[in-house]
Amino acid sequence: MQDYINVILPIPLEKLFTYAVSQAEADFLRPGMRVAVPFGKSKIYTGLVATVHNTAPTVYEAKEIHQILDEVPLVNEFQLRHWQWIAEYYMCTIGEVFRSALPGAFLLESETIIVKNEAAEVDETNLKDDEFLIFEALQHQSVLKVQEVSTIVDRKNVLPILNRLIAKNVILLKEELHEQYKPKLVRYVQLGETYRSEESLEALLQSLSRAPKQSQVVLSLFQLQATTKKPIKVKDLERESGGSKAVIKSLIEKGILREYFIQTDRVTYEGGEENDSLKRLNEYQKEALTTITDHFKADKVVLLHGVTSSGKTEVYVQLIEACINNSQQALYLLPEIALTTQLITRLQDYFGEKVAVYHSKYSVQERVEVWNNVRFEKKKAQVVIGARSSLFLPFSNLGLIIVDEEHEGSFKQFDPAPRYHARDAAVVLGNLHGAKVLLGSATPSVETFFNAQTGKYGYAKIDRRFGNVLMPEVELVDLKEQTRKRKMKGHFSERLMEEIEEALAAEEQVILFQNRRGYAPIVECTTCGHSPQCPNCDVSLTYHQYKKQLRCHYCGHHIALPQSCEACGSPTLDTKGFGTEQVAEELANLFPDARISRMDLDTTRGKHAYEKIITAFEQQEMDILVGTQMLTKGLDFRNVSLVGIMNADSLLNFPDYRAHERSYQLLTQVAGRAGRTKKRGKVIIQSYNPYHQILKQVSTNDYLEMFDEQLYERQQYKYPPANRIIKITFKHKEYNRLNEAAEWFARGLRNVFAANVLGPEYPPVARIRNQYLKHVLLKIPANQSLPKTKIRIRRIEKSFNAIAQYRSVRVLYNVDHI
């Protein structure tokens, strides 16, 4: 009887593909193992075994697999069930989840190699110049890669040349699989076995008397072995002896030294001794911990609502400690990589080498190592701190998930699919494992707080700052008034200037928040009004002064700053608006003695860039830190007494139903960076509309009033949490075809869902990377079945794809759009 396997491929396919396997292979294979399989005409992909069975496919003949890549499953059953849920809930394919979940090194893809056709007689006179160059190269080399062919003929598009050579029977194309992950091997040395006794060592040093450098290396090795019982790295020996690589190499060749390699992780903990004493909790933290534990016993997800600097992290640490003592794994999710850098140190102080870190700034190799440590339940990965992608790690014994700053929009993935929300996916993952789930925030999202109020989630609260420090004093400054009275210096009001001077005089630190990077968002000609636009997107180019460039923040297109207007030739170019770069420049002019630094996407591109800036600020190597919303997310700086918000209006006046909730969260979080130790902090918010309801709520720290107001509005206009939302986006490079297609689809939705369909409507930026966009918003009432709704949408999509001219229009689903 023929055996088959169903395979998940890392491509957006609706169904699983079936392949034929032998009896022995079927007995060996388990769900979660990787296999290399042929797909299409000649491509080889890494597939993941979903099921082993005996049912032959009816529509096509099953191909045989290429090879088996694992001896034990790489992905466990919890993950497969979780992926299935993500694919169904967020309306994408399991292949897209698979591609997103696995580190790239596990997804071996084939590379096309070019070999000479040995069986054919080649008439060299029949070959064109570029064809002959490739033919000649194959005389000296058995195989060529496409990249190498491109270099030989000095052309990017080599496909036409290869096709001509195939037609002339000169070459053959083959597919070859490449393993991307290579374990890190560290090189060690020891004395050769014949020189280990004292006599032989003495004789050796005698014989090396004419080679002082070699003699010095041997002596240094002897000293290192005496002082440390650990194996000696070649690197350490080089440093200690002052000998070069060549000297050590010649000693190895003579057999005096023996080299060997030990596999090590790329990221290792190099801290001191673990600190056994966890911080003692105050009465409010203890009370919250007791409440959380009680709710956990009732198997509830719990929301911990603690004001900024109330010591939520200490409560988390206690829960993680209990989880580790129970020999279970804990996952600590954070919205921003910047936050992980500060937390790692704190958690490593408590838990030493049990802490592993997983996020996108780590290399593919480092991520593979963390994956394997979690998979084999190694001690060094009992606590995982990471951004949203760490949800996909192969936990098999998960006891606790903490989602810190759960309100953050960064937990939602926008592109590519799966467009999942890490907070919601974490709740489901916790359910699958039977793990406890804790959501923490000083400004919970409206949906989470609504769930806590209706009893779906447990609720714990800490409403006092640690050490009974007062909440910061918030002062609103009217920019209209200040401008009218001519009290502005650049973008700084008189009050903000005074407070910065005071803080600097007291040797305290200042944070300034401006949620826009670059120097200025618009460069405009004052003669004709023209401002340079991106050729690929419907957006103006942002001026970056440090590179003298205009850049598009959507597609990365950039040009040098023009000296005169491209439209009228006038040299009268001026900037409008301001970003972090301009704030930093103005500060440098106003406070020449202050040490100023920036923290935005431009200054944090490197792997350790976050760490360097945060550490320097923590150690008071800088006085003023200017930054975008990276600054807002739970960072803990002890010496910050003043926070300045340069312009609150850009947050409030945003075309989105969450604009006011987000503004409240962002402003409260930024304000929370001030006065985190003894002294009460100060927050200055500059605005043209200081009487705005949200700004008033931020200044009085009134979360409940903001929540009630937002909930009322959303119930009136049928937005979450009253209704569910699915945003459907249409993408195409032709404006008219996109319009027709979006209208057709929206009509189909209206026929089924009547008045709950909004759009199609253009977003504020209607063209990105030469693709036009249009959105349709579908509101789903609480009493309407979500799975049935999705089935109906899929039916409409099927009919839509059956129309030839609409087939090229991309349809993207964003479930629970935020």
PDB file of C-alpha atoms in Angstrom, residues 7-13 35 37 39 44-48 93-102 106-109:
ATOM      1  CA  VAL A   7       3.347  18.953   3.371  1.00  0.00           C
ATOM      2  CA  ILE A   8       3.130  22.631   4.381  1.00  0.00           C
ATOM      3  CA  LEU A   9       5.118  24.710   1.874  1.00  0.00           C
ATOM      4  CA  PRO A  10       6.433  28.204   2.753  1.00  0.00           C
ATOM      5  CA  ILE A  11       4.351  29.811  -0.021  1.00  0.00           C
ATOM      6  CA  PRO A  12       0.796  31.237   0.028  1.00  0.00           C
ATOM      7  CA  LEU A  13      -1.114  28.082  -1.014  1.00  0.00           C
ATOM      8  CA  VAL A  35      11.570  17.467   3.995  1.00  0.00           C
ATOM      9  CA  VAL A  37      10.378  18.510  -1.967  1.00  0.00           C
ATOM     10  CA  PHE A  39       7.497  21.922  -6.506  1.00  0.00           C
ATOM     11  CA  ILE A  44      12.952  22.596  -4.527  1.00  0.00           C
ATOM     12  CA  TYR A  45      11.420  23.867  -1.276  1.00  0.00           C
ATOM     13  CA  THR A  46      11.668  23.001   2.394  1.00  0.00           C
ATOM     14  CA  GLY A  47       8.303  21.544   3.339  1.00  0.00           C
ATOM     15  CA  LEU A  48       7.014  20.633   6.781  1.00  0.00           C
ATOM     16  CA  THR A  93      -2.502  30.515   4.523  1.00  0.00           C
ATOM     17  CA  ILE A  94      -0.595  28.211   6.864  1.00  0.00           C
ATOM     18  CA  GLY A  95       2.335  28.440   4.415  1.00  0.00           C
ATOM     19  CA  GLU A  96       2.619  32.177   5.136  1.00  0.00           C
ATOM     20  CA  VAL A  97       2.600  31.487   8.889  1.00  0.00           C
ATOM     21  CA  PHE A  98       5.249  28.782   8.392  1.00  0.00           C
ATOM     22  CA  ARG A  99       7.488  31.181   6.448  1.00  0.00           C
ATOM     23  CA  SER A 100       7.080  33.904   9.067  1.00  0.00           C
ATOM     24  CA  ALA A 101       7.538  31.599  12.077  1.00  0.00           C
ATOM     25  CA  LEU A 102      10.748  29.775  11.159  1.00  0.00           C
ATOM     26  CA  PHE A 106      15.688  26.496   8.417  1.00  0.00           C
ATOM     27  CA  LEU A 107      14.012  27.258   5.084  1.00  0.00           C
ATOM     28  CA  LEU A 108      16.493  25.751   2.659  1.00  0.00           C
ATOM     29  CA  GLU A 109      15.750  26.867  -0.851  1.00  0.00           C
TER      30      GLU A 109
END
